[in-house]
Short mmCIF file of C-alpha atoms and ligand atoms in Angstrom, two decimals:
data_model
loop_
_atom_site.label_atom_id
_atom_site.label_comp_id
_atom_site.label_asym_id
_atom_site.label_seq_id
_atom_site.Cartn_x
_atom_site.Cartn_y
_atom_site.Cartn_z
CA MET A 90 0.00 0.00 0.00
CA LYS A 91 1.32 3.42 -0.90
CA GLY A 92 0.16 6.61 0.66
CA TYR A 93 1.19 9.73 2.45
CA LEU A 94 1.90 9.98 6.15
CA MET A 95 1.16 12.89 8.43
CA ALA A 96 3.26 13.54 11.52
CA LEU A 97 1.98 15.78 14.27
CA ASP A 98 5.04 17.00 16.16
CA GLN A 99 3.79 18.72 19.28
CA GLY A 100 6.82 20.43 20.84
CA THR A 101 7.36 22.58 23.90
CA THR A 102 7.29 25.92 22.12
CA SER A 103 5.61 25.09 18.83
CA SER A 104 3.38 22.58 17.11
CA ARG A 105 4.43 21.23 13.72
CA CYS A 106 2.89 19.08 11.07
CA VAL A 107 4.94 17.37 8.39
CA ILE A 108 3.50 15.32 5.54
CA PHE A 109 5.84 12.69 4.07
CA ASP A 110 5.52 10.52 1.01
CA HIS A 111 6.30 6.81 1.40
CA ASN A 112 9.95 7.46 0.53
CA GLY A 113 10.33 9.76 3.51
CA ASN A 114 10.41 12.95 1.41
CA THR A 115 8.76 15.99 2.94
CA VAL A 116 5.74 16.99 0.86
CA ALA A 117 4.54 19.88 3.02
CA SER A 118 4.94 21.22 6.52
CA ALA A 119 3.58 23.91 8.79
CA SER A 120 4.37 25.08 12.27
CA LYS A 121 2.91 27.43 14.80
CA GLU A 122 4.18 28.75 18.09
CA PHE A 123 1.87 28.93 21.09
CA PRO A 124 2.07 30.90 24.35
CA GLN A 125 4.17 29.90 27.36
CA TYR A 126 2.99 30.88 30.82
CA PHE A 127 5.27 31.49 33.81
CA PRO A 128 2.88 32.35 36.64
CA HIS A 129 5.49 31.98 39.40
CA GLU A 130 9.24 31.57 39.62
CA GLY A 131 10.09 28.09 38.37
CA TRP A 132 6.56 27.38 37.10
CA VAL A 133 5.85 26.64 33.43
CA GLU A 134 2.36 26.14 32.03
CA HIS A 135 0.62 25.70 28.68
CA ASN A 136 -3.02 26.06 27.78
CA ALA A 137 -4.01 22.64 26.42
CA ASP A 138 -6.67 24.23 24.21
CA GLU A 139 -3.97 26.41 22.65
CA ILE A 140 -1.81 23.32 22.13
CA TRP A 141 -4.74 21.68 20.37
CA GLU A 142 -5.64 24.72 18.28
CA SER A 143 -2.06 25.23 17.12
CA GLN A 144 -1.69 21.55 16.29
CA ILE A 145 -4.90 21.11 14.32
CA CYS A 146 -4.29 24.41 12.55
CA CYS A 147 -0.86 23.13 11.36
CA ALA A 148 -2.40 19.86 10.24
CA ARG A 149 -4.97 21.69 8.13
CA LEU A 150 -2.39 24.10 6.75
CA ALA A 151 0.08 21.36 5.81
CA LEU A 152 -2.70 19.36 4.18
CA LYS A 153 -3.73 22.40 2.17
CA LYS A 154 -0.14 23.15 1.12
CA SER A 155 0.37 19.54 0.05
CA GLY A 156 -2.56 19.70 -2.34
CA LEU A 157 -3.52 16.19 -1.23
CA ALA A 158 -7.02 14.99 -0.55
CA PRO A 159 -7.51 14.02 3.11
CA ALA A 160 -8.19 10.43 2.05
CA GLU A 161 -4.68 10.24 0.55
CA ILE A 162 -3.22 10.43 4.07
CA ALA A 163 -2.77 6.78 4.97
CA ALA A 164 -2.12 7.43 8.65
CA ILE A 165 -1.18 9.98 11.28
CA GLY A 166 1.72 9.62 13.70
CA ILE A 167 1.99 11.68 16.87
CA THR A 168 5.20 12.72 18.57
CA ASN A 169 5.22 15.11 21.46
CA GLN A 170 6.87 17.00 24.29
CA ARG A 171 7.07 14.43 27.04
CA GLU A 172 5.99 14.38 30.71
CA THR A 173 3.69 17.42 30.43
CA VAL A 174 0.46 16.77 32.32
CA ILE A 175 -3.07 17.53 31.13
CA VAL A 176 -6.26 16.76 33.06
CA TRP A 177 -9.56 17.14 31.27
CA ASP A 178 -13.26 16.65 31.74
CA LYS A 179 -14.33 13.31 30.32
CA ALA A 180 -17.73 14.65 29.27
CA THR A 181 -16.64 17.85 27.51
CA GLY A 182 -12.96 17.24 26.68
CA LYS A 183 -12.16 20.61 28.30
CA PRO A 184 -8.98 20.86 30.36
CA ILE A 185 -9.79 21.66 34.00
CA CYS A 186 -6.64 23.74 34.54
CA PRO A 187 -3.43 24.74 32.76
CA ALA A 188 -1.16 21.95 31.54
CA ILE A 189 1.88 21.60 33.81
CA VAL A 190 4.92 21.51 31.54
CA TRP A 191 7.88 19.16 32.00
CA GLN A 192 10.11 22.13 32.81
CA CYS A 193 7.94 23.17 35.78
CA ARG A 194 9.67 22.83 39.16
CA ARG A 195 6.64 23.43 41.41
CA THR A 196 6.77 19.93 42.89
CA ALA A 197 10.47 20.01 43.81
CA ALA A 198 9.71 19.89 47.56
CA ASP A 199 7.32 16.95 47.10
CA CYS A 200 10.03 15.05 45.26
CA GLU A 201 12.60 15.82 47.93
CA ARG A 202 10.21 14.59 50.61
CA LEU A 203 9.53 11.31 48.78
CA THR A 204 13.26 10.82 48.34
CA ARG A 205 13.88 11.54 52.04
CA GLU A 206 11.22 8.98 52.90
CA GLY A 207 13.24 6.40 50.99
CA ALA A 208 11.03 5.89 47.93
CA ALA A 209 13.70 6.51 45.31
CA GLU A 210 15.09 3.01 44.99
CA ALA A 211 11.74 1.28 44.49
CA VAL A 212 10.67 3.95 42.02
CA ARG A 213 13.86 3.63 40.00
CA ALA A 214 13.66 -0.17 40.00
CA ARG A 215 10.16 -0.06 38.50
CA THR A 216 10.30 3.02 36.27
CA GLY A 217 13.98 3.43 35.43
CA LEU A 218 13.69 7.06 36.57
CA PRO A 219 14.74 9.15 39.57
CA ILE A 220 12.03 10.96 41.54
CA ASP A 221 12.17 14.41 39.98
CA PRO A 222 9.65 17.19 39.26
CA TYR A 223 10.54 16.72 35.57
CA PHE A 224 8.33 13.60 35.37
CA SER A 225 4.52 13.57 35.43
CA ALA A 226 3.41 11.89 38.67
CA THR A 227 3.93 14.70 41.17
CA LYS A 228 2.48 17.23 38.72
CA LEU A 229 -0.68 15.16 38.39
CA LYS A 230 -0.92 14.83 42.15
CA TRP A 231 -0.48 18.59 42.42
CA ILE A 232 -3.51 19.14 40.19
CA LEU A 233 -5.62 16.68 42.17
CA ASP A 234 -4.62 18.38 45.43
CA HIS A 235 -4.82 22.02 44.34
CA VAL A 236 -7.50 22.42 41.68
CA GLU A 237 -10.80 22.84 43.44
CA GLY A 238 -12.92 19.71 43.39
CA ALA A 239 -10.44 17.80 41.24
CA ARG A 240 -9.84 14.88 43.59
CA ALA A 241 -13.55 14.35 44.23
CA ARG A 242 -14.34 14.59 40.53
CA ALA A 243 -11.53 12.15 39.73
CA ALA A 244 -12.99 9.75 42.30
CA ARG A 245 -16.35 10.05 40.49
CA ARG A 246 -14.51 9.13 37.26
CA GLU A 247 -15.32 12.47 35.69
CA LEU A 248 -11.71 13.40 34.89
CA LEU A 249 -9.07 11.96 32.61
CA PHE A 250 -5.31 12.36 32.71
CA GLY A 251 -2.96 12.22 29.80
CA THR A 252 0.39 13.35 28.50
CA VAL A 253 0.16 15.48 25.35
CA ASP A 254 -0.04 12.48 22.98
CA SER A 255 -2.99 11.14 24.91
CA PHE A 256 -4.83 14.47 24.87
CA LEU A 257 -4.29 14.80 21.11
CA ILE A 258 -5.54 11.25 20.50
CA TYR A 259 -8.63 12.04 22.57
CA ARG A 260 -9.36 15.22 20.65
CA LEU A 261 -8.51 13.74 17.24
CA THR A 262 -10.84 10.80 17.77
CA GLY A 263 -13.67 13.06 18.94
CA GLY A 264 -13.35 11.81 22.52
CA LYS A 265 -13.62 8.14 21.57
CA VAL A 266 -10.14 6.96 22.56
CA HIS A 267 -8.24 7.55 25.79
CA ALA A 268 -4.87 5.92 25.23
CA THR A 269 -1.13 6.45 25.22
CA ASP A 270 1.96 4.50 24.19
CA PRO A 271 4.70 3.04 26.41
CA SER A 272 7.34 5.64 25.43
CA ASN A 273 5.10 8.31 26.94
CA ALA A 274 3.73 6.22 29.80
CA ALA A 275 7.31 5.42 30.80
CA ARG A 276 7.90 9.10 31.63
CA THR A 277 5.13 9.43 34.18
CA LEU A 278 6.75 7.62 37.18
CA LEU A 279 3.56 5.54 37.31
CA PHE A 280 4.40 2.92 34.69
CA ASN A 281 6.35 -0.23 35.40
CA ILE A 282 8.70 -0.65 32.44
CA HIS A 283 9.27 -4.34 33.21
CA THR A 284 5.65 -5.48 33.49
CA MET A 285 4.63 -2.80 30.95
CA GLN A 286 1.64 -1.83 33.08
CA TRP A 287 0.56 0.99 35.34
CA ASP A 288 1.98 0.05 38.72
CA LYS A 289 -0.50 -0.21 41.60
CA ASP A 290 2.11 0.54 44.26
CA LEU A 291 3.29 3.64 42.43
CA LEU A 292 -0.29 4.84 41.99
CA GLN A 293 -0.67 4.48 45.73
CA LEU A 294 2.64 6.21 46.44
CA PHE A 295 1.70 9.21 44.29
CA ASP A 296 -1.97 9.03 45.29
CA ILE A 297 -3.36 8.76 41.75
CA PRO A 298 -6.69 7.03 40.96
CA ALA A 299 -6.20 4.38 38.27
CA ALA A 300 -9.46 5.28 36.54
CA MET A 301 -7.95 8.55 35.23
CA LEU A 302 -5.15 6.86 33.36
CA PRO A 303 -5.11 6.19 29.63
CA GLU A 304 -4.91 2.69 28.27
CA VAL A 305 -1.35 1.86 27.22
CA ARG A 306 -1.15 0.46 23.71
CA PRO A 307 1.79 -0.39 21.43
CA SER A 308 3.48 2.62 19.80
CA CYS A 309 2.70 1.14 16.40
CA GLY A 310 -0.96 0.26 15.77
CA VAL A 311 -4.27 1.93 15.04
CA PHE A 312 -5.36 3.88 18.12
CA GLY A 313 -8.52 5.15 16.42
CA HIS A 314 -9.68 7.29 13.51
CA THR A 315 -9.89 11.06 13.32
CA ASP A 316 -13.31 12.62 13.57
CA PRO A 317 -14.05 13.32 9.84
CA ALA A 318 -15.10 16.87 10.69
CA LEU A 319 -11.51 17.71 11.66
CA LEU A 320 -9.53 17.01 8.49
CA GLY A 321 -12.21 16.02 6.01
CA ALA A 322 -11.86 12.25 6.29
CA PRO A 323 -11.49 9.61 8.97
CA ILE A 324 -7.72 9.01 9.11
CA PRO A 325 -6.17 6.32 11.31
CA VAL A 326 -3.99 7.59 14.17
CA ALA A 327 -1.50 4.77 14.04
CA GLY A 328 1.86 5.72 15.56
CA VAL A 329 2.77 7.42 18.85
CA ALA A 330 6.12 8.12 20.49
CA GLY A 331 7.65 10.75 22.74
CA ASP A 332 9.86 13.22 20.85
CA GLN A 333 13.28 11.79 21.70
CA GLN A 334 12.23 8.19 21.17
CA SER A 335 10.58 9.19 17.91
CA ALA A 336 13.83 10.78 16.75
CA LEU A 337 15.69 7.56 17.62
CA PHE A 338 13.17 5.63 15.51
CA GLY A 339 13.31 8.26 12.75
CA GLN A 340 17.08 7.85 12.65
CA CYS A 341 16.52 4.09 12.14
CA CYS A 342 18.44 3.21 15.30
CA PHE A 343 16.77 -0.19 15.30
CA GLU A 344 19.70 -2.29 16.52
CA ARG A 345 21.10 -2.66 20.00
CA GLY A 346 23.95 -0.18 20.47
CA ALA A 347 22.62 2.29 17.88
CA VAL A 348 22.82 5.85 19.19
CA LYS A 349 21.53 9.26 18.17
CA ASN A 350 22.22 12.68 19.60
CA THR A 351 19.96 15.68 19.18
CA TYR A 352 21.67 19.07 19.35
CA GLY A 353 18.82 21.39 20.25
CA THR A 354 18.40 23.86 23.09
CA GLY A 355 19.48 20.95 25.28
CA GLY A 356 21.16 17.78 24.09
CA PHE A 357 19.58 14.33 24.15
CA LEU A 358 21.55 11.16 23.60
CA LEU A 359 19.58 7.92 23.32
CA MET A 360 20.87 4.40 22.86
CA ASN A 361 18.83 1.41 21.78
CA THR A 362 19.50 -1.37 24.33
CA GLY A 363 17.26 -3.93 22.64
CA ASP A 364 15.02 -6.05 24.83
CA THR A 365 17.06 -5.30 27.97
CA ALA A 366 16.15 -2.51 30.36
CA VAL A 367 19.69 -1.59 31.42
CA THR A 368 20.08 -0.15 34.90
CA SER A 369 22.43 2.81 34.86
CA LYS A 370 25.24 3.35 37.33
CA ASN A 371 26.04 6.71 35.77
CA GLY A 372 22.83 8.66 36.17
CA LEU A 373 21.28 7.78 32.80
CA LEU A 374 17.55 7.15 32.52
CA THR A 375 16.26 3.73 31.59
CA THR A 376 13.16 4.07 29.50
CA VAL A 377 11.05 2.58 26.72
CA GLY A 378 11.92 3.43 23.13
CA TRP A 379 8.84 1.94 21.52
CA GLN A 380 6.65 -1.13 21.44
CA ILE A 381 5.79 -2.86 18.19
CA GLY A 382 3.42 -5.80 18.65
CA ASP A 383 4.64 -7.51 21.82
CA LYS A 384 8.21 -6.46 21.27
CA VAL A 385 9.45 -3.73 23.58
CA THR A 386 12.64 -1.84 22.74
CA TYR A 387 14.35 -0.21 25.70
CA VAL A 388 16.69 2.74 25.64
CA LEU A 389 19.20 4.53 27.81
CA GLU A 390 18.85 8.28 27.78
CA GLY A 391 21.19 11.03 28.85
CA SER A 392 20.70 14.74 28.57
CA VAL A 393 22.76 17.88 28.74
CA PHE A 394 20.76 20.86 29.91
CA VAL A 395 22.62 23.48 27.91
CA CYS A 396 23.68 22.53 24.39
CA GLY A 397 22.59 24.95 21.63
CA ALA A 398 21.46 27.20 24.48
CA ALA A 399 25.15 27.98 25.07
CA ILE A 400 25.26 29.50 21.57
CA GLN A 401 22.05 31.38 22.34
CA TRP A 402 23.74 32.75 25.43
CA LEU A 403 26.75 33.94 23.41
CA ARG A 404 24.31 35.63 21.05
CA ASP A 405 21.75 37.10 23.47
CA GLY A 406 23.60 37.27 26.79
CA LEU A 407 27.05 38.34 25.63
CA GLY A 408 26.25 39.77 22.21
CA LEU A 409 29.22 37.90 20.71
CA LEU A 410 27.18 36.63 17.77
CA SER A 411 24.33 38.00 15.73
CA THR A 412 23.01 34.58 14.70
CA ALA A 413 23.57 31.04 15.95
CA ALA A 414 24.78 29.97 12.50
CA GLU A 415 27.50 32.63 12.56
CA SER A 416 29.22 30.62 15.31
CA GLU A 417 30.71 28.33 12.68
CA ALA A 418 32.54 31.00 10.70
CA VAL A 419 33.67 32.86 13.82
CA ALA A 420 35.03 29.65 15.40
CA ALA A 421 36.71 28.64 12.13
CA SER A 422 38.57 31.97 12.01
CA VAL A 423 41.00 30.59 14.62
CA PRO A 424 42.82 27.25 14.39
CA ASP A 425 42.09 26.28 18.01
CA THR A 426 40.68 27.68 21.25
CA GLY A 427 44.07 28.85 22.50
CA ASN A 428 43.60 26.44 25.43
CA VAL A 429 40.33 28.04 26.50
CA TYR A 430 37.64 25.71 27.87
CA PHE A 431 34.05 26.73 28.51
CA VAL A 432 31.93 24.50 30.75
CA PRO A 433 28.37 25.68 29.98
CA ALA A 434 26.93 24.63 33.33
CA LEU A 435 24.56 27.61 33.19
CA THR A 436 21.81 25.65 34.95
CA GLY A 437 23.94 23.08 36.73
CA LEU A 438 25.18 19.86 35.16
CA GLY A 439 23.17 16.75 34.29
CA THR A 440 24.47 13.32 33.31
CA PRO A 441 26.92 12.05 34.49
CA TYR A 442 27.75 14.77 37.06
CA TRP A 443 24.28 15.58 38.41
CA ASP A 444 25.38 18.72 40.17
CA PRO A 445 22.71 21.43 40.44
CA TYR A 446 25.33 23.70 42.01
CA ALA A 447 27.76 23.59 39.10
CA ARG A 448 27.95 26.89 37.23
CA GLY A 449 29.26 28.10 33.91
CA THR A 450 33.01 28.46 33.92
CA ILE A 451 35.52 29.69 31.34
CA VAL A 452 39.11 28.70 32.07
CA GLY A 453 42.44 29.19 30.33
CA LEU A 454 41.94 32.85 29.43
CA SER A 455 45.02 34.82 28.44
CA ARG A 456 45.84 38.20 26.93
CA GLY A 457 45.58 36.58 23.52
CA THR A 458 42.03 35.26 24.00
CA THR A 459 39.51 36.65 21.50
CA ARG A 460 35.80 36.31 20.88
CA ALA A 461 36.61 33.65 18.29
CA HIS A 462 38.38 31.50 20.88
CA ILE A 463 35.41 31.68 23.19
CA VAL A 464 32.96 30.84 20.41
CA ARG A 465 35.13 27.92 19.37
CA ALA A 466 35.38 26.71 22.98
CA THR A 467 31.57 26.81 23.16
CA LEU A 468 31.20 24.53 20.15
CA GLU A 469 33.84 22.22 21.61
CA ALA A 470 31.91 22.10 24.87
CA MET A 471 28.81 20.92 23.02
CA ALA A 472 30.89 18.04 21.67
CA PHE A 473 32.66 17.28 24.97
CA GLN A 474 29.39 17.12 26.89
CA THR A 475 28.07 14.60 24.36
CA ILE A 476 31.19 12.50 24.87
CA ASP A 477 30.58 12.36 28.62
CA LEU A 478 27.14 10.91 27.84
CA LEU A 479 28.58 8.45 25.32
CA ASP A 480 31.10 7.22 27.89
CA ALA A 481 28.37 6.77 30.50
CA MET A 482 26.37 4.72 28.00
CA ARG A 483 29.27 2.56 26.96
CA GLN A 484 29.94 1.71 30.59
CA ASP A 485 26.31 1.02 31.49
CA ALA A 486 25.34 -0.94 28.41
CA GLY A 487 28.66 -2.71 27.92
CA VAL A 488 28.36 -2.37 24.17
CA SER A 489 30.65 -0.64 21.74
CA ILE A 490 29.16 2.21 19.78
CA PRO A 491 29.82 1.97 16.05
CA ALA A 492 28.69 5.46 15.00
CA LEU A 493 26.71 8.46 16.16
CA ARG A 494 23.67 9.69 14.26
CA VAL A 495 22.90 13.35 14.75
CA ASP A 496 20.01 15.77 14.37
CA GLY A 497 18.65 18.99 15.87
CA GLY A 498 19.28 22.62 14.90
CA ALA A 499 22.97 22.76 15.80
CA SER A 500 23.80 19.57 13.85
CA ALA A 501 23.83 21.85 10.79
CA ASN A 502 27.16 23.18 12.06
CA ASP A 503 29.86 21.31 10.10
CA LEU A 504 32.66 22.42 12.38
CA LEU A 505 30.80 21.15 15.44
CA MET A 506 30.19 17.82 13.73
CA GLN A 507 33.88 17.48 12.85
CA MET A 508 34.82 18.30 16.46
CA GLN A 509 32.33 15.65 17.61
CA SER A 510 33.94 13.08 15.36
CA ASP A 511 37.49 14.06 16.38
CA PHE A 512 36.84 14.03 20.12
CA SER A 513 34.77 10.83 20.10
CA ALA A 514 36.79 8.94 17.47
CA LEU A 515 33.45 7.93 15.94
CA PRO A 516 31.97 8.48 12.51
CA ILE A 517 29.18 11.05 12.73
CA LEU A 518 26.25 10.43 10.40
CA ARG A 519 24.06 13.40 9.53
CA PRO A 520 20.83 12.50 7.74
CA ALA A 521 19.50 14.31 4.71
CA CYS A 522 16.12 14.68 6.39
CA ILE A 523 16.59 16.66 9.58
CA GLU A 524 12.93 16.19 10.53
CA THR A 525 13.83 12.95 12.26
CA THR A 526 11.39 13.43 15.14
CA ALA A 527 8.45 13.80 12.77
CA LEU A 528 9.78 11.06 10.50
CA GLY A 529 9.89 8.61 13.40
CA ALA A 530 6.23 9.08 14.26
CA ALA A 531 5.24 8.94 10.58
CA SER A 532 7.27 5.74 10.14
CA LEU A 533 5.59 4.07 13.14
CA ALA A 534 2.20 5.02 11.70
CA GLY A 535 3.18 3.82 8.22
CA LEU A 536 4.35 0.50 9.63
CA ALA A 537 1.03 0.08 11.43
CA VAL A 538 -1.12 0.55 8.32
CA GLY A 539 1.10 -1.28 5.83
CA VAL A 540 2.69 1.65 4.00
CA PHE A 541 5.90 -0.08 5.12
CA ARG A 542 6.26 -3.85 5.24
CA ASP A 543 8.98 -3.89 7.84
CA LEU A 544 11.83 -1.98 9.44
CA ASP A 545 14.07 -2.66 6.44
CA GLU A 546 11.72 -0.79 4.19
CA ILE A 547 11.72 2.16 6.61
CA ARG A 548 15.52 2.06 6.64
CA GLN A 549 15.57 2.76 2.91
CA ASN A 550 14.04 6.15 3.65
CA ILE A 551 16.91 7.49 5.68
CA ALA A 552 19.75 8.82 3.58
CA VAL A 553 22.97 10.02 5.17
CA GLU A 554 23.69 13.50 3.84
CA ARG A 555 27.22 13.62 5.21
CA THR A 556 29.59 11.48 7.27
CA PHE A 557 32.24 13.17 9.42
CA SER A 558 35.28 10.98 10.09
CA PRO A 559 37.73 11.31 12.98
CA ALA A 560 40.97 13.02 12.05
CA LEU A 561 42.60 13.80 15.41
CA PRO A 562 45.56 11.65 16.59
CA GLU A 563 44.59 9.54 19.61
CA SER A 564 47.16 11.12 21.94
CA ASP A 565 45.82 14.60 21.13
CA ARG A 566 42.29 13.38 21.68
CA GLN A 567 43.14 12.00 25.09
CA ALA A 568 44.90 15.23 26.05
CA ARG A 569 41.90 17.34 25.02
CA LEU A 570 39.50 15.14 27.01
CA ARG A 571 41.77 15.32 30.05
CA ASP A 572 41.75 19.11 29.92
CA TRP A 573 37.98 19.20 29.44
CA HIS A 574 37.55 17.13 32.60
CA ARG A 575 39.96 19.39 34.46
CA ALA A 576 37.76 22.32 33.44
CA VAL A 577 34.61 20.48 34.59
CA GLU A 578 36.22 19.94 38.00
CA ARG A 579 36.49 23.70 38.35
CA ALA A 580 32.82 24.23 37.52
CA LEU A 581 31.42 21.65 39.95
CA LYS A 582 29.79 22.72 43.24
CA TRP A 583 30.49 26.40 42.53
CA ALA A 584 27.14 27.74 43.82
CA GLU A 585 26.98 25.44 46.86
CA ALA A 586 28.80 27.73 49.28
P1 ADP B 216 14.81 23.10 19.98
O1 ADP B 216 14.05 22.10 19.17
O2 ADP B 216 15.37 22.58 21.26
O3 ADP B 216 14.14 24.43 20.14
P2 ADP B 216 16.52 23.27 17.61
O4 ADP B 216 16.74 21.85 17.24
O5 ADP B 216 15.67 24.12 16.76
O6 ADP B 216 16.14 23.42 19.15
O7 ADP B 216 17.99 23.95 17.69
C1 ADP B 216 18.15 25.26 18.08
C2 ADP B 216 19.39 25.40 18.95
O8 ADP B 216 20.55 25.13 18.18
C3 ADP B 216 19.53 26.80 19.48
O9 ADP B 216 19.92 26.70 20.83
C4 ADP B 216 20.64 27.43 18.64
O10 ADP B 216 21.43 28.28 19.43
C5 ADP B 216 21.42 26.23 18.17
N1 ADP B 216 21.88 26.38 16.77
C6 ADP B 216 21.12 26.52 15.67
N2 ADP B 216 21.87 26.60 14.57
C7 ADP B 216 23.16 26.49 14.97
C8 ADP B 216 24.43 26.47 14.31
N3 ADP B 216 24.52 26.56 12.98
N4 ADP B 216 25.53 26.34 15.07
C9 ADP B 216 25.45 26.20 16.41
N5 ADP B 216 24.28 26.21 17.09
C10 ADP B 216 23.16 26.35 16.38
#
């Protein structure tokens, strides 16, 4: 069966829709930003109706641009910002309060209390995650405890909970389907990634009524059909995955040991660990990549908080650059950093250091240091931070990594990609289609409805645009990594005093 595939890519700051043909070529796309709300220090909210409006608007716009008839769309795949919590009225589909976004820290004290009470180990054993405000459970509990009447209404089964995928499925199917996929469920702290079910003990721990939860179905399969009034035809919603997992799938990282890194605002490295949920000793998350049929693929995930954001800071905070893209030419105007190292711990450090008190540090400055050296050191830091994640993964998974696939806005920077290859001694594979997040969801949907026979057919759709090969002698590489780690030492614990 041939046909076109529509991906709905619901991100943190914008909603996108991309329509692909069965060869993975982009036929049309549209995107729309939506408002962010910061009602208190550390709080981040979205309006779920605005998420929906922006998303459906993009879908209609992309469809119109494509010139296709709605019936030519064989299936829709959804990929989404993860962990964000929406609670809505089962009868009307209306959200009962603002969506609490993954970035929101309002439940930090609740998480600290649960950790003090000794819950962390059991939670990690079942979910693969630490207890952190980042994940959904404490946000959902917050809504039940703080929105007037919410707990009583939930007890009367009048309210439903979902992450963004689940809310979109509900709206797309005209309120007929309340479901999610394991890659999203696995980010809630309520889902047992070994039994692949909502976990009764965790529901009790976080005080969440089971009746609110969506049904967890495989990432690849028909969840339901769109209400024909929305896009002009009933279209199967047939693939769902959280954004990072979707990018891993879109990059065709189907084998154990396959790794992708996304260079966006933050950096996200994910490794396919096959049918094994690997427990990390280095602060990586263990989570679900996707489920196809009965087959669950697990992943290890590591993140750096500040990746492309370091370039943004040079541009907006320091005024050293006028555009992010300019960083490449400025950095290339000098042969090296003149021994300058920048540790962009602007919001602390994540994997593998996990130090909220680390702060941004520039070391090795001399009279000869110029703007170009600092810009170059920033690009190098983006590569070095990725290497720390790669090393953590190698140790945890005990597999060798053959190559690194890359995507995200900053992967367009050739110099950065060459640095990444040099410092990691790995080939870096940059795909021709940089819409890997959308492509992943579309591919899952296409697999579900028979646009693709199997994973091999999907693999034919991903072309490598450019491979960067390591060119730095090993002794130089080791010396550079040693100095990077010396610089990190100086950034750690800075704000603790
Ligand atoms: P997100 O999806 O997280 O918003 P994107 O994938 O769009 O991020 O990437 C944008 C980030 O990448 C920004 O932080 C920007 O500073 C950085 N960036 C974009 N282009 C370049 C470039 N050519 N060189 C270095 N950094 C870049």
